[in-house]
Amino acid sequence: MKIPEKIVKRIESLREQLNYHNILYYVYDTPEITDSEYDRLLRELQELEKEYPQTITPDSPTQRVGSSPLKSFGEVSHKIPMLSLANAMNEEELRDFDRKVRENLDTDLVNYAAEPKMDGLAVSLVYEKGVLVRGATRGDGSTGEDITQNVRTIKSVPLHLIGKRIPDLLEVRGEVFMPIKGFQELNDRALKEGSKTFANPRNAAAGSLRQLDPAVTATRPLDMICYGIGETANVHLPALYSEVIDWLASLGLRVSPERTVVVGAEQCLEYYKDLSARRARLPYEIDGIVFKVNDLAQQEKLGFVSRAPRWAIAHKFPAQEEMTILRSVDFQVGRTGAITPVARLEPVSVGGVVVSNATLHNMDEIRRLDVRPGDTVIVRRAGDVIPQIVSVVLSRRSKGARQVKAPTKCPVCHSELIKPEGQTVIRCTGGLFCSAQRKELLKHFASRKAMDIDGLGDKLIDQLIDKDMVHSPAELYRLEKDQLASLDRMAEKSASRLIAALETSKKTNLERFIYALGIREVGEATARALVQHLSTLDAIMDADEEVLTGIPDVGPVVAANITGFFRQKHNRDVVRELLAMGVFWEQDRSAESHSDQLSGQSFVITGTLSAMSRTEARDALLLHGAKVTGSVSSKTDYLVAGEKSGSKLSKAEQLGIRILDESAFLQLLDSLK
Ligand code: IVH
């Protein structure tokens, strides 16, 4: 059957549009259409392809995940070898590198292209006439593995290049990595499901790329940044490396947003310092800076030594992994009774920060690592992630090293422990009888997003529980000034202030109150959903699981947690006592002034506001259906910027996001009432 010309044209146009918008979204981070418009185009293409399957081409945006798992990976030989880099471990070695470059080129000052050294895996992509035809690992530099199926699933890898100057052949090289957030989510999921976690984002990226089933790779949050080229045909290259990278970017390939050109060793070191300072805040892991002589003619003149170019160097950051001794394993009890093992370590400096504790997650993790007190272990610290034990150095294990035993009783209150079917966590059944859980619950109850009791910090709560002065949240409101003044680090004045803060906290809203109760897995968003749909405390307390699962975002597990919580008499008593102590909110506040005038709009709040706290500002926006997030991205519609707004403000300015100062923000709120 002949396909009507009109349909062929439409299919081509849809593919072109989708490819373009995909690049705008995943590569340039500057989308021009909404997600729903994108979905509409995609659906139209899918439907046409279903009707006319003979039109499907491998570079169609619908074809990212190929059909079947492989038995093994094929081999790929790299005509131009994939090299490695020489390292500079300190300032002096970096200066040495620059000196040698200058001597060899017989010049005084050299321009260097500078960019982060991504901590992932080197990959080569081959584009023929703009179409991605092959992806390969570096392997030993001359032979790698064919991972075409897998690289195709990476959203920031275009299946089709864009732009006017598309070469006949272009081999692009870059690093495939896993962003930190995606890595954490992947591991959280694995922990919940009781499957294997990855030690670091690099291992996770490697494991994901080496999957024989591309459908699995497609579920992994991989990304790629390009930093060079290999084979080419019919290409007229520019004179500078930085121009090559700009050209790659114009073809729709992702390149480092941190790339720049510096002059001489001094500026190299400045760039190194600047990025070191920002390293922990980057959304991906880097292990150093790569400096490359920017002039391609100079690169050629310098040539290679063994397997590394003379024109480039990796200035490495201090290691994020160090060796130390595991002294012991303690078990801590969390707010909801979860028992978490904590590793107590011989203190060791990891990348400049002294680490003496590391999380071990749960007993399964201890078994997996087979870690034992006295063992030499490798600890790792990355970004603001809690330090972790990566592995045990088995060759250094002493003979008598004994396995860690799972506790049989709660280490704090000696209550029974339970391990629900299919779960990895062990829990204490003591509830508020367990002082550890009481402490954690009170800390949660007093926290800023819950009852917001100013001045009631963790240390004070520890004392209140240890001295047996408070047994439940309601009892906080019975405390008297003299009692408080008798505590460590408290005086008459601070005690009065705390009494006043307790008084102030009594006026709250229902969302905060529900959140403050500390029901397992009921965070702020769930609390808000409960109030929006059920309106009153009584309705929430009496809702059955059917009613609850009817609320968006409330699944069966959360619903069971909520009904289970309110079935317990002591929990109902806590609620009753809190109300009796004078905690209150205006019943219908949310129902009355609730609107959806801001629905679909995304806000970020930064800096200090004088008329209200950031939490209050957020509540006010949420009430009108806005989305409020923590970080500025191209998807942000408004930035509310108070006094002393820092990096979020500059990012928003860069992205051209609308900025509201406090008075503009108050005007907006006023207009909504
Ligand atoms: S350039 C001939 N640039 O580091 C130069 N490499 O030790 C080849 N890497 O195998 C590499 N970020 O996996 C270059 N911005 C960057 C890099 C980078 C990470 C990795 C790459 C390479 C290894 C070399």
JSON list of C-alpha atoms in Angstrom, two decimals, residues 96-193:
[
{"chain": "A", "resi": 96, "resn": "ASP", "atom": "CA", "xyz": [55.37, 21.82, 35.85]},
{"chain": "A", "resi": 97, "resn": "PHE", "atom": "CA", "xyz": [52.91, 20.80, 33.16]},
{"chain": "A", "resi": 98, "resn": "ASP", "atom": "CA", "xyz": [52.46, 24.39, 32.02]},
{"chain": "A", "resi": 99, "resn": "ARG", "atom": "CA", "xyz": [56.22, 24.98, 32.02]},
{"chain": "A", "resi": 100, "resn": "LYS", "atom": "CA", "xyz": [56.84, 21.95, 29.78]},
{"chain": "A", "resi": 101, "resn": "VAL", "atom": "CA", "xyz": [54.07, 23.00, 27.40]},
{"chain": "A", "resi": 102, "resn": "ARG", "atom": "CA", "xyz": [55.57, 26.49, 27.12]},
{"chain": "A", "resi": 103, "resn": "GLU", "atom": "CA", "xyz": [59.07, 25.11, 26.57]},
{"chain": "A", "resi": 104, "resn": "ASN", "atom": "CA", "xyz": [57.88, 22.75, 23.85]},
{"chain": "A", "resi": 105, "resn": "LEU", "atom": "CA", "xyz": [55.92, 25.46, 22.10]},
{"chain": "A", "resi": 106, "resn": "ASP", "atom": "CA", "xyz": [58.58, 28.06, 22.73]},
{"chain": "A", "resi": 107, "resn": "THR", "atom": "CA", "xyz": [56.07, 30.61, 23.98]},
{"chain": "A", "resi": 108, "resn": "ASP", "atom": "CA", "xyz": [55.45, 32.62, 27.16]},
{"chain": "A", "resi": 109, "resn": "LEU", "atom": "CA", "xyz": [51.77, 32.21, 27.77]},
{"chain": "A", "resi": 110, "resn": "VAL", "atom": "CA", "xyz": [49.37, 29.43, 26.77]},
{"chain": "A", "resi": 111, "resn": "ASN", "atom": "CA", "xyz": [45.58, 29.45, 26.52]},
{"chain": "A", "resi": 112, "resn": "TYR", "atom": "CA", "xyz": [43.91, 26.46, 28.10]},
{"chain": "A", "resi": 113, "resn": "ALA", "atom": "CA", "xyz": [40.37, 25.17, 27.74]},
{"chain": "A", "resi": 114, "resn": "ALA", "atom": "CA", "xyz": [39.21, 24.20, 31.23]},
{"chain": "A", "resi": 115, "resn": "GLU", "atom": "CA", "xyz": [36.34, 21.90, 32.16]},
{"chain": "A", "resi": 116, "resn": "PRO", "atom": "CA", "xyz": [35.44, 19.52, 34.97]},
{"chain": "A", "resi": 117, "resn": "LYS", "atom": "CA", "xyz": [36.72, 15.97, 34.86]},
{"chain": "A", "resi": 118, "resn": "MET", "atom": "CA", "xyz": [33.46, 14.07, 34.95]},
{"chain": "A", "resi": 119, "resn": "ASP", "atom": "CA", "xyz": [33.44, 10.98, 37.15]},
{"chain": "A", "resi": 120, "resn": "GLY", "atom": "CA", "xyz": [31.82, 8.48, 34.82]},
{"chain": "A", "resi": 121, "resn": "LEU", "atom": "CA", "xyz": [32.81, 6.36, 31.84]},
{"chain": "A", "resi": 122, "resn": "ALA", "atom": "CA", "xyz": [34.32, 7.39, 28.54]},
{"chain": "A", "resi": 123, "resn": "VAL", "atom": "CA", "xyz": [32.04, 6.60, 25.61]},
{"chain": "A", "resi": 124, "resn": "SER", "atom": "CA", "xyz": [32.33, 7.09, 21.86]},
{"chain": "A", "resi": 125, "resn": "LEU", "atom": "CA", "xyz": [29.29, 7.93, 19.69]},
{"chain": "A", "resi": 126, "resn": "VAL", "atom": "CA", "xyz": [29.33, 7.65, 15.90]},
{"chain": "A", "resi": 127, "resn": "TYR", "atom": "CA", "xyz": [26.98, 9.78, 13.80]},
{"chain": "A", "resi": 128, "resn": "GLU", "atom": "CA", "xyz": [26.66, 9.04, 10.08]},
{"chain": "A", "resi": 129, "resn": "LYS", "atom": "CA", "xyz": [24.96, 11.84, 8.17]},
{"chain": "A", "resi": 130, "resn": "GLY", "atom": "CA", "xyz": [23.62, 13.04, 11.50]},
{"chain": "A", "resi": 131, "resn": "VAL", "atom": "CA", "xyz": [22.13, 9.71, 12.59]},
{"chain": "A", "resi": 132, "resn": "LEU", "atom": "CA", "xyz": [23.44, 7.95, 15.70]},
{"chain": "A", "resi": 133, "resn": "VAL", "atom": "CA", "xyz": [24.65, 4.58, 14.45]},
{"chain": "A", "resi": 134, "resn": "ARG", "atom": "CA", "xyz": [26.97, 3.34, 17.18]},
{"chain": "A", "resi": 135, "resn": "GLY", "atom": "CA", "xyz": [27.91, 3.78, 20.82]},
{"chain": "A", "resi": 136, "resn": "ALA", "atom": "CA", "xyz": [30.93, 2.10, 22.36]},
{"chain": "A", "resi": 137, "resn": "THR", "atom": "CA", "xyz": [32.82, 1.96, 25.63]},
{"chain": "A", "resi": 138, "resn": "ARG", "atom": "CA", "xyz": [36.46, 2.92, 25.79]},
{"chain": "A", "resi": 139, "resn": "GLY", "atom": "CA", "xyz": [37.59, -0.59, 26.76]},
{"chain": "A", "resi": 140, "resn": "ASP", "atom": "CA", "xyz": [41.39, -0.76, 26.67]},
{"chain": "A", "resi": 141, "resn": "GLY", "atom": "CA", "xyz": [41.52, 2.31, 24.42]},
{"chain": "A", "resi": 142, "resn": "SER", "atom": "CA", "xyz": [41.76, 0.40, 21.12]},
{"chain": "A", "resi": 143, "resn": "THR", "atom": "CA", "xyz": [38.88, -2.07, 21.52]},
{"chain": "A", "resi": 144, "resn": "GLY", "atom": "CA", "xyz": [35.65, -1.41, 23.38]},
{"chain": "A", "resi": 145, "resn": "GLU", "atom": "CA", "xyz": [32.18, -2.90, 23.64]},
{"chain": "A", "resi": 146, "resn": "ASP", "atom": "CA", "xyz": [29.26, -2.09, 21.40]},
{"chain": "A", "resi": 147, "resn": "ILE", "atom": "CA", "xyz": [26.65, -0.48, 23.66]},
{"chain": "A", "resi": 148, "resn": "THR", "atom": "CA", "xyz": [24.60, 1.20, 20.92]},
{"chain": "A", "resi": 149, "resn": "GLN", "atom": "CA", "xyz": [21.29, -0.10, 22.31]},
{"chain": "A", "resi": 150, "resn": "ASN", "atom": "CA", "xyz": [22.09, 1.35, 25.73]},
{"chain": "A", "resi": 151, "resn": "VAL", "atom": "CA", "xyz": [23.37, 4.82, 24.77]},
{"chain": "A", "resi": 152, "resn": "ARG", "atom": "CA", "xyz": [20.23, 5.26, 22.69]},
{"chain": "A", "resi": 153, "resn": "THR", "atom": "CA", "xyz": [18.19, 5.24, 25.91]},
{"chain": "A", "resi": 154, "resn": "ILE", "atom": "CA", "xyz": [20.08, 8.26, 27.32]},
{"chain": "A", "resi": 155, "resn": "LYS", "atom": "CA", "xyz": [17.75, 11.22, 26.87]},
{"chain": "A", "resi": 156, "resn": "SER", "atom": "CA", "xyz": [20.50, 13.80, 26.40]},
{"chain": "A", "resi": 157, "resn": "VAL", "atom": "CA", "xyz": [22.07, 11.77, 23.57]},
{"chain": "A", "resi": 158, "resn": "PRO", "atom": "CA", "xyz": [20.39, 12.92, 20.35]},
{"chain": "A", "resi": 159, "resn": "LEU", "atom": "CA", "xyz": [19.40, 10.13, 17.96]},
{"chain": "A", "resi": 160, "resn": "HIS", "atom": "CA", "xyz": [19.67, 12.74, 15.22]},
{"chain": "A", "resi": 161, "resn": "LEU", "atom": "CA", "xyz": [21.94, 15.79, 15.14]},
{"chain": "A", "resi": 162, "resn": "ILE", "atom": "CA", "xyz": [20.47, 19.21, 14.40]},
{"chain": "A", "resi": 163, "resn": "GLY", "atom": "CA", "xyz": [21.78, 22.28, 12.60]},
{"chain": "A", "resi": 164, "resn": "LYS", "atom": "CA", "xyz": [22.99, 23.22, 9.15]},
{"chain": "A", "resi": 165, "resn": "ARG", "atom": "CA", "xyz": [26.54, 21.86, 9.11]},
{"chain": "A", "resi": 166, "resn": "ILE", "atom": "CA", "xyz": [25.92, 18.14, 9.65]},
{"chain": "A", "resi": 167, "resn": "PRO", "atom": "CA", "xyz": [29.06, 16.15, 8.78]},
{"chain": "A", "resi": 168, "resn": "ASP", "atom": "CA", "xyz": [29.08, 12.89, 6.80]},
{"chain": "A", "resi": 169, "resn": "LEU", "atom": "CA", "xyz": [30.85, 11.19, 9.68]},
{"chain": "A", "resi": 170, "resn": "LEU", "atom": "CA", "xyz": [31.39, 12.42, 13.23]},
{"chain": "A", "resi": 171, "resn": "GLU", "atom": "CA", "xyz": [32.70, 10.42, 16.16]},
{"chain": "A", "resi": 172, "resn": "VAL", "atom": "CA", "xyz": [32.02, 12.26, 19.41]},
{"chain": "A", "resi": 173, "resn": "ARG", "atom": "CA", "xyz": [33.62, 11.36, 22.71]},
{"chain": "A", "resi": 174, "resn": "GLY", "atom": "CA", "xyz": [32.40, 12.13, 26.14]},
{"chain": "A", "resi": 175, "resn": "GLU", "atom": "CA", "xyz": [31.54, 10.88, 29.57]},
{"chain": "A", "resi": 176, "resn": "VAL", "atom": "CA", "xyz": [28.40, 9.02, 30.55]},
{"chain": "A", "resi": 177, "resn": "PHE", "atom": "CA", "xyz": [27.54, 9.61, 34.22]},
{"chain": "A", "resi": 178, "resn": "MET", "atom": "CA", "xyz": [24.70, 9.43, 36.70]},
{"chain": "A", "resi": 179, "resn": "PRO", "atom": "CA", "xyz": [23.61, 12.70, 38.36]},
{"chain": "A", "resi": 180, "resn": "ILE", "atom": "CA", "xyz": [23.76, 12.53, 42.19]},
{"chain": "A", "resi": 181, "resn": "LYS", "atom": "CA", "xyz": [20.03, 12.97, 42.70]},
{"chain": "A", "resi": 182, "resn": "GLY", "atom": "CA", "xyz": [19.18, 10.15, 40.30]},
{"chain": "A", "resi": 183, "resn": "PHE", "atom": "CA", "xyz": [21.79, 7.97, 41.97]},
{"chain": "A", "resi": 184, "resn": "GLN", "atom": "CA", "xyz": [20.27, 8.56, 45.41]},
{"chain": "A", "resi": 185, "resn": "GLU", "atom": "CA", "xyz": [16.77, 7.82, 44.15]},
{"chain": "A", "resi": 186, "resn": "LEU", "atom": "CA", "xyz": [17.97, 4.65, 42.46]},
{"chain": "A", "resi": 187, "resn": "ASN", "atom": "CA", "xyz": [19.63, 3.47, 45.68]},
{"chain": "A", "resi": 188, "resn": "ASP", "atom": "CA", "xyz": [16.63, 4.45, 47.82]},
{"chain": "A", "resi": 189, "resn": "ARG", "atom": "CA", "xyz": [14.44, 2.34, 45.57]},
{"chain": "A", "resi": 190, "resn": "ALA", "atom": "CA", "xyz": [16.90, -0.56, 45.73]},
{"chain": "A", "resi": 191, "resn": "LEU", "atom": "CA", "xyz": [17.00, -0.33, 49.54]},
{"chain": "A", "resi": 192, "resn": "LYS", "atom": "CA", "xyz": [13.22, -0.41, 49.77]},
{"chain": "A", "resi": 193, "resn": "GLU", "atom": "CA", "xyz": [13.01, -3.37, 47.44]}
]
